[in-house]
Each structure stands twice: as structure tokens, then as C-alpha cells.
CSV table of C-alpha atoms in Angstrom, one decimal:
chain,number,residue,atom,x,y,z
A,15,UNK,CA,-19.5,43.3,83.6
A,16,UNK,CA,-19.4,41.9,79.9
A,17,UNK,CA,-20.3,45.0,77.5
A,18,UNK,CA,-23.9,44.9,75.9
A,19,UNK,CA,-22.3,45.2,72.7
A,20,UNK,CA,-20.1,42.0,73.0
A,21,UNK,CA,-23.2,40.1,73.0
A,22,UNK,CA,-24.6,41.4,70.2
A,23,UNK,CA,-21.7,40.8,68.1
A,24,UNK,CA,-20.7,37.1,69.4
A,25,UNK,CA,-22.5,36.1,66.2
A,26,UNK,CA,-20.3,37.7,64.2
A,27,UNK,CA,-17.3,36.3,66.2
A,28,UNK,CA,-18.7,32.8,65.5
A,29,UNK,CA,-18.9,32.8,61.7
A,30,UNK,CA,-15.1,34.6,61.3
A,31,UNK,CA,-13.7,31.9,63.9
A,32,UNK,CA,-15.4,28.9,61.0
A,33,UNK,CA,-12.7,27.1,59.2
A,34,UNK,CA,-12.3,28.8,56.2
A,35,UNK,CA,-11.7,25.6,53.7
A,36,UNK,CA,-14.5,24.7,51.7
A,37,UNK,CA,-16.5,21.3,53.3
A,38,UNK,CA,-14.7,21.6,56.2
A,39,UNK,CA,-15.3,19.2,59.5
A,40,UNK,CA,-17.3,20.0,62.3
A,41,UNK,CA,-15.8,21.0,66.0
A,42,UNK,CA,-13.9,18.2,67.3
A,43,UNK,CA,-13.9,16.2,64.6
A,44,UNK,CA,-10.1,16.6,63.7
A,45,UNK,CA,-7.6,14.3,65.1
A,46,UNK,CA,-7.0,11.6,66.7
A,47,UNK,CA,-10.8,10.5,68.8
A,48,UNK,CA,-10.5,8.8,72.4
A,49,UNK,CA,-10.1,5.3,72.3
A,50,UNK,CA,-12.8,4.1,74.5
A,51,UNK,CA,-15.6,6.5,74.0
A,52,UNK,CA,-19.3,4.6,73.9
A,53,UNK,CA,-19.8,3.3,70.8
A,54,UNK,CA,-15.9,4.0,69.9
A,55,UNK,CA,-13.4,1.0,68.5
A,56,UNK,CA,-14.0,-1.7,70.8
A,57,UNK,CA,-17.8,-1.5,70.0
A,58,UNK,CA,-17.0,-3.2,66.6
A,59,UNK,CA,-14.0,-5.2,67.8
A,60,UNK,CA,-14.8,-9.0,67.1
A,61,UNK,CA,-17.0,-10.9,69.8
A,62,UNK,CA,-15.1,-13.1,72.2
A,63,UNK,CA,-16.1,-16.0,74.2
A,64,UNK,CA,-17.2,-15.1,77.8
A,65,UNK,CA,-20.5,-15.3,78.5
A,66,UNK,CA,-20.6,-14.5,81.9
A,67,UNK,CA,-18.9,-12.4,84.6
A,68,UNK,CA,-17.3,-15.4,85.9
A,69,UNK,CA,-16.1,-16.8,83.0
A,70,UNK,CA,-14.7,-13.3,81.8
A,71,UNK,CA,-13.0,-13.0,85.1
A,72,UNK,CA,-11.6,-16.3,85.1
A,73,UNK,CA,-10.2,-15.2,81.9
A,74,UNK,CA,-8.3,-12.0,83.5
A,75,UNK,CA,-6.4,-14.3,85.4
A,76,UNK,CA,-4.9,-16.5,82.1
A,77,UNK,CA,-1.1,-16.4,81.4
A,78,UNK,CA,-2.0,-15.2,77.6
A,79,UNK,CA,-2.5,-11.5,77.1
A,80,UNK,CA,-4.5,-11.5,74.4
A,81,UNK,CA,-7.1,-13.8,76.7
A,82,UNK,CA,-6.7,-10.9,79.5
A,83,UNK,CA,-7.5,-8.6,76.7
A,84,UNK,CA,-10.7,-10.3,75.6
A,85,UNK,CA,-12.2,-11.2,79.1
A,86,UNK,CA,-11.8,-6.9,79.9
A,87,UNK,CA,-13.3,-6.1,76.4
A,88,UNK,CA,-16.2,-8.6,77.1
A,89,UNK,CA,-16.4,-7.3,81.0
A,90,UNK,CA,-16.4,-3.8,78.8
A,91,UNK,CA,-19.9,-5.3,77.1
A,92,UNK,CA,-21.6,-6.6,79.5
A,93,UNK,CA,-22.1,-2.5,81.2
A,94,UNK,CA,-23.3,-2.7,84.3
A,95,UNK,CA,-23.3,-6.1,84.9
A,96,UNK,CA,-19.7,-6.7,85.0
A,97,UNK,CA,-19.5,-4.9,88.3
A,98,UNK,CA,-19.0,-7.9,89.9
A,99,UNK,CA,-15.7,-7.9,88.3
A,100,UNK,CA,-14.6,-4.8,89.4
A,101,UNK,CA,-12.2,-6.0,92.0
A,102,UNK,CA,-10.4,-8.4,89.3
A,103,UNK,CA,-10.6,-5.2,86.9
A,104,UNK,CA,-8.9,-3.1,89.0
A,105,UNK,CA,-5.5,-5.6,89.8
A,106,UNK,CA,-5.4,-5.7,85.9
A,107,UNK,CA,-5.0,-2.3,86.2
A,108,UNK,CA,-1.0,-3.4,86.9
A,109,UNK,CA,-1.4,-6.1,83.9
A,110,UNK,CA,2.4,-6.4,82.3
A,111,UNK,CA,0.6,-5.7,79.1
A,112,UNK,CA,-0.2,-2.0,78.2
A,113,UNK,CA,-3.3,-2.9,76.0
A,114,UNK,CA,-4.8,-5.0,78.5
A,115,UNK,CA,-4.4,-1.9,81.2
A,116,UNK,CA,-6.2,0.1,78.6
A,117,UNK,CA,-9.1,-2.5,78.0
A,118,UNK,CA,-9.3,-2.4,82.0
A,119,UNK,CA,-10.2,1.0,82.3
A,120,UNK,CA,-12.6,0.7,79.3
A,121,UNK,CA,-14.2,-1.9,81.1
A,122,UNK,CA,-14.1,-0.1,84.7
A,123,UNK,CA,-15.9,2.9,82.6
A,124,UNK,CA,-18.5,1.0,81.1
A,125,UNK,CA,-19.8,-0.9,84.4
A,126,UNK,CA,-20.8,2.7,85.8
A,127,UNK,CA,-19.4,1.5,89.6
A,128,UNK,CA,-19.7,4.2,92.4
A,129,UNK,CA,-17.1,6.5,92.2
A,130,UNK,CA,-15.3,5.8,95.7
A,131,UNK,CA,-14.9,2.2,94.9
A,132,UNK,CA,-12.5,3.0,91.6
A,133,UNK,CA,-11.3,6.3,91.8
A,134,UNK,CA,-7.8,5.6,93.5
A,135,UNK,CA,-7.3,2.7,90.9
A,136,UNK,CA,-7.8,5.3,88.1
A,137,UNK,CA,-5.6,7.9,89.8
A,138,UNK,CA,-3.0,5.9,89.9
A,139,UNK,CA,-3.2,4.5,86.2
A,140,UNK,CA,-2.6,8.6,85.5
A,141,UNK,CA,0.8,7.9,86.3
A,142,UNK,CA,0.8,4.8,84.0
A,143,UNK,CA,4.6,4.4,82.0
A,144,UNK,CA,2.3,4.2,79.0
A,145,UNK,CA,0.6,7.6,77.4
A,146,UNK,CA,-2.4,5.8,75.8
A,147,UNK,CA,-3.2,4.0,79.7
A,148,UNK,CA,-2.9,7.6,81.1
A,149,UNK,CA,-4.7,9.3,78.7
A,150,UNK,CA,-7.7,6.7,79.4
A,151,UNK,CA,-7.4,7.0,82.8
A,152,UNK,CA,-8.2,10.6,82.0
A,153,UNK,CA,-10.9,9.7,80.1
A,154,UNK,CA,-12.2,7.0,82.9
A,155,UNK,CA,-12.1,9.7,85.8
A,156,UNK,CA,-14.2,12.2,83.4
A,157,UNK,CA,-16.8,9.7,82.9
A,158,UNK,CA,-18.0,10.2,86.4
A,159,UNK,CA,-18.3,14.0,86.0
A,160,UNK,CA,-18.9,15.8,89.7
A,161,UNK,CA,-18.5,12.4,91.0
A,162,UNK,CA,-14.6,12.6,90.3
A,163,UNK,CA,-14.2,16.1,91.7
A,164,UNK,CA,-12.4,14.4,94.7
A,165,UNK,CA,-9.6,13.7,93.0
A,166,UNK,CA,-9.5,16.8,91.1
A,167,UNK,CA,-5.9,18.0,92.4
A,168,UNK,CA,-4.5,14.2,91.6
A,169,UNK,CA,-6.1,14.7,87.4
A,170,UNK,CA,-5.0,18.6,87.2
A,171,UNK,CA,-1.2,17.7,86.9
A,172,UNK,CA,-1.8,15.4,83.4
A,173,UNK,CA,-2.7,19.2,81.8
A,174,UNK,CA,1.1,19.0,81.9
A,175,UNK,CA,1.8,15.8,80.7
A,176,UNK,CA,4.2,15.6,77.7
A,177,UNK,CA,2.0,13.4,75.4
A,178,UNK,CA,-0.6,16.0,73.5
A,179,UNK,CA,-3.3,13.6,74.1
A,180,UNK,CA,-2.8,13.0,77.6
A,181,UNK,CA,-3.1,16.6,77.9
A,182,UNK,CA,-6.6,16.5,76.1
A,183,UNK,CA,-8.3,13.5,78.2
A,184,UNK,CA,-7.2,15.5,81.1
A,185,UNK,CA,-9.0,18.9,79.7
A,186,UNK,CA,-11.9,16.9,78.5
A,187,UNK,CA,-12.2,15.4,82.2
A,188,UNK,CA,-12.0,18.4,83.8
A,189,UNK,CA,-15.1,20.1,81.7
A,190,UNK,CA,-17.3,17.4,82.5
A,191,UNK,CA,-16.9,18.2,86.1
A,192,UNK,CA,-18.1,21.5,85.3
A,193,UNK,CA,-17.9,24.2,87.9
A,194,UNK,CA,-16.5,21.8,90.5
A,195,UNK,CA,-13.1,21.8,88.0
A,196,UNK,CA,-12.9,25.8,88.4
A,197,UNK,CA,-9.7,25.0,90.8
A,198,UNK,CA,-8.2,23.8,87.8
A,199,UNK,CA,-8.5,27.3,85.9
A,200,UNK,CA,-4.6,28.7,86.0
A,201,UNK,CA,-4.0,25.1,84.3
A,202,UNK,CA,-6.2,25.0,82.1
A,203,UNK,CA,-5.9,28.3,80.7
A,204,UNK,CA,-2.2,27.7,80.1
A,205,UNK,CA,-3.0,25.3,77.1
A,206,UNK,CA,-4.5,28.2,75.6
A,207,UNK,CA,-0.5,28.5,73.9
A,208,UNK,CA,-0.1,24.7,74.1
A,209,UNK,CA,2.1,23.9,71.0
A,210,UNK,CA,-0.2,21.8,70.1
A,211,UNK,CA,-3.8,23.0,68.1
A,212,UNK,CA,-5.8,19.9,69.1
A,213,UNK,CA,-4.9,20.4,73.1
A,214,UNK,CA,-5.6,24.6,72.8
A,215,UNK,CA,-9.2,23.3,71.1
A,216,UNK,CA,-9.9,21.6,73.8
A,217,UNK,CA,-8.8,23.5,76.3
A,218,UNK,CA,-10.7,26.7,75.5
A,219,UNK,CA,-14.4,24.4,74.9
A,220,UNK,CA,-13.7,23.4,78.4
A,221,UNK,CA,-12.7,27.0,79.7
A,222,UNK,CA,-16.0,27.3,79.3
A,223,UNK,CA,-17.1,24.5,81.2
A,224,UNK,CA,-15.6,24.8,83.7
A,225,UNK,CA,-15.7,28.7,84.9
A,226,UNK,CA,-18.6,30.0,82.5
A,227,UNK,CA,-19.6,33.4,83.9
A,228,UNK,CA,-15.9,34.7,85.0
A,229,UNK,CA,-14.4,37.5,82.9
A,230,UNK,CA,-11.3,36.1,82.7
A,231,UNK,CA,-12.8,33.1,80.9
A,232,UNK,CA,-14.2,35.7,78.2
A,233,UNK,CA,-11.3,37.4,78.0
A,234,UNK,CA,-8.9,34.3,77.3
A,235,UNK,CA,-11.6,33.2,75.1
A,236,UNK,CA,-11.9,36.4,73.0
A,237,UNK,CA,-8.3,36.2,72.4
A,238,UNK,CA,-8.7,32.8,71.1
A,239,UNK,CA,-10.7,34.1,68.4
A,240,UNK,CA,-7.1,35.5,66.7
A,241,UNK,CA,-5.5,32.1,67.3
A,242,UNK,CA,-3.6,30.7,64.0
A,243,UNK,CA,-5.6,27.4,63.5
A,244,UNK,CA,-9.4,27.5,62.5
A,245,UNK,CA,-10.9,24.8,64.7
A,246,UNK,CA,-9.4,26.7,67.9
A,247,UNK,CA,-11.1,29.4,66.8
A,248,UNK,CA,-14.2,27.8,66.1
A,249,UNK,CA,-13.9,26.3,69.6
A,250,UNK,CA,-13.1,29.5,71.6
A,251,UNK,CA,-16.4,30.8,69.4
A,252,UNK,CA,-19.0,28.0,70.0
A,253,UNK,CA,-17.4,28.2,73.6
A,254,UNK,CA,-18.6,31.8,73.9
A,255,UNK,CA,-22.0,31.1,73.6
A,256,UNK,CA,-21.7,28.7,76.3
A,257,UNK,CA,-21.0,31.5,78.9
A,258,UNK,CA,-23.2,32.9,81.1
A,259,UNK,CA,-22.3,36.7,81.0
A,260,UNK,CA,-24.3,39.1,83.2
């Protein structure tokens, strides 16, 4: 049982864990921001010219890369309707061009598809040579939230990985899976003293997520309040008031 008096004062923990610098940026805003997020880089990337699902997929299959690129970015834009295109999306997947993997999974994201239908393609991009294809891939299983809890035991091992932001996509996937991520817990909770602030911020937001009314989330979260960076603090705060304490 969470003491009464802990949730009185959690108010008080929030404002000491604020960055202390004067104009200071909100929660999450530091660092480096996923690639392929809605409304992220490729949303003002210049317009290319497939019109159609079949012309964009006729377009994945040319012998230029930068073509492959702008077929999966204009797949990417047409949502939904690119699901047609999901089988050609998927063998670019394996593309001899890193960038092209990457607009691939953007793509893959966008068009919403069933889970079953894409999830072993994106499990196996985890283990992509490139870190920027594995840390979409990441971001590409999280999309689907408790859809991609299947495969949670293939995603947990990229909280390891040895690119920071590899380990981030990986944390951020696993909190929009909520409580059906809590197997990932002894993970997770070791980025807590990742060498990296970024990764610890993340990783104590999606403590939280993922295991909100355990006392071992509040503690490890309490004890992020003393951490050496500001915004981890600030995370392991806002992340407090997340929980659900009896």
C-alpha cells in the first residue's frame, strides 16, 4: 500500500523534478524526435509522382533507389489506401538501400494493415544492420499498441540494443502496449541507469505505462526524482501522476 501522505505530496515532487533553466522545453521535447511520427519529416518532404497504388508499386520495383524511396513515401501518403501495397512494402523491407527500408516501414505504419499480416516483417527489420531501420521498426510495432503484444518477447531485446535511440523506439513501443508490455518490466526498469538521459526519460514515462498500480513502479519512479538530468526527473514526476496507487 502507497502511504496517504505520498499522494499528497506528489505535487511537490512534480515542481522540484521541473528543469530548473529559465524557458526551458516541455517533456520530451529534447533530442533527437522519431523519424516517422504522423505529421513528422516526410509530411513536408517534396511531392512525388505516383498517383496511384499501382503506379507507386510499380515504382518499388525500379533499379533507382531514390525511385524506391519515392514510391514508399507516396504509399506512406496515401494511408490506408496503400494497403494494397503491402505485400510489395514488405519485400522492400530487404531493399539494398537503408533509407528505402526506413520509408517502407513508414509506409507499412501509415496504411493501418491488421496486425498479423505485418508483424513478422517488422520483427525481423528489428534485427535490421542499420540502427535508424531498427529503431523504426520499433516505432512501426508500437503503432499497433495491444495489437503487437504477440510479439512482445521478439521487441523486448532492442531495450538492449547499443544505439540510444533504438533503445527509446523500443521503450516507447512497449508503453503503448500498456499493461499487456508488463512482461517487459525487469527490462525496462534497467534503463532507469541507462548512460544515456534521453533513454532513462523514456523509460521511466513508460514504467508507468506499462505496470501503473505496482509498488515497484513507484518505487523506481521515486528514485528517479534524485536523477542528475532535469527532464528525467520531470518524466519520472509527470509519470507519477499517471499511476494508479490504492
Amino acid at each position: 500500500m502507497i502511504p496517504a501522505r505520498i499522494r499528497l505530496i506528489l505535487p511537490i515532487l512534480f515542481l522540484a523534478a521541473l528543469p530548473r533553466s529559465p524557458g526551458a522545453a516541455a517533456p520530451f521535447a529534447r533530442g533527437k524526435q522519431p523519424r516517422f511520427e504522423d505529421g513528422g519529416p516526410l509530411a513536408a518532404a517534396p511531392s512525388t509522382g505516383a498517383r496511384s497504388p499501382a503506379e507507386a508499386m510499380k515504382g518499388l520495383e525500379s533499379g533507382d533507389p531514390e525511385t524506391r524511396m519515392e514510391s514508399a513515401l507516396a504509399l506512406g501518403r496515401m494511408g490506408s489506401g496503400a494497403r494494397p501495397a503491402l505485400a510489395k512494402l514488405l519485400a522492400v523491407l530487404k531493399d539494398e538501400d537503408s533509407r528505402v527500408r526506413m520509408y517502407a516501414l513508414w509506409a507499412i505504419k501509415m496504411a493501418r494493415p491488421e496486425p498479423a499480416s505485418v508483424l513478422p516483417g517488422l520483427v525481423a527489420s528489428l534485427h535490421d544492420a542499420h540502427p535508424n531501420v531498427r529503431e523504426n521498426a520499433a516505432l512501426a510495432i508500437g503503432n499497433f499498441g495491444a495489437g503487437a503484444s504477440s510479439v512482445l518477447a521478439q521487441l523486448a531485446p532492442s531495450l538492449r540494443d547499443e544505439e540510444p535511440h533504438v533503445r527509446m523506439a523500443a521503450a516507447r513501443a512497449l508503453s503503448n502496449m500498456g499493461v499487456h508490455a508488463e512482461g517487459a518490466f525487469p527490462l525496462l526498469s534497467l534503463l532507469l541507469k541507462d548512460n544515456n538521459p534521453d533513454v532513462r526519460m523514456t523509460a521511466a514515462w513508460s514504467l508507468a505505462m506499462i505496470r501503473p498500480g505496482a509498488e515497484d513502479t513507484f518505487a523506481a519512479l521515486l528514485a528517479c526524482l534524485r536523477d542528475s538530468d532535469s527532464y528525467v526527473r520531470l518524466s519520472a514526476a509527470m509519470a507519477l501522476g499517471t499511476l494508479r496507487l490504492p
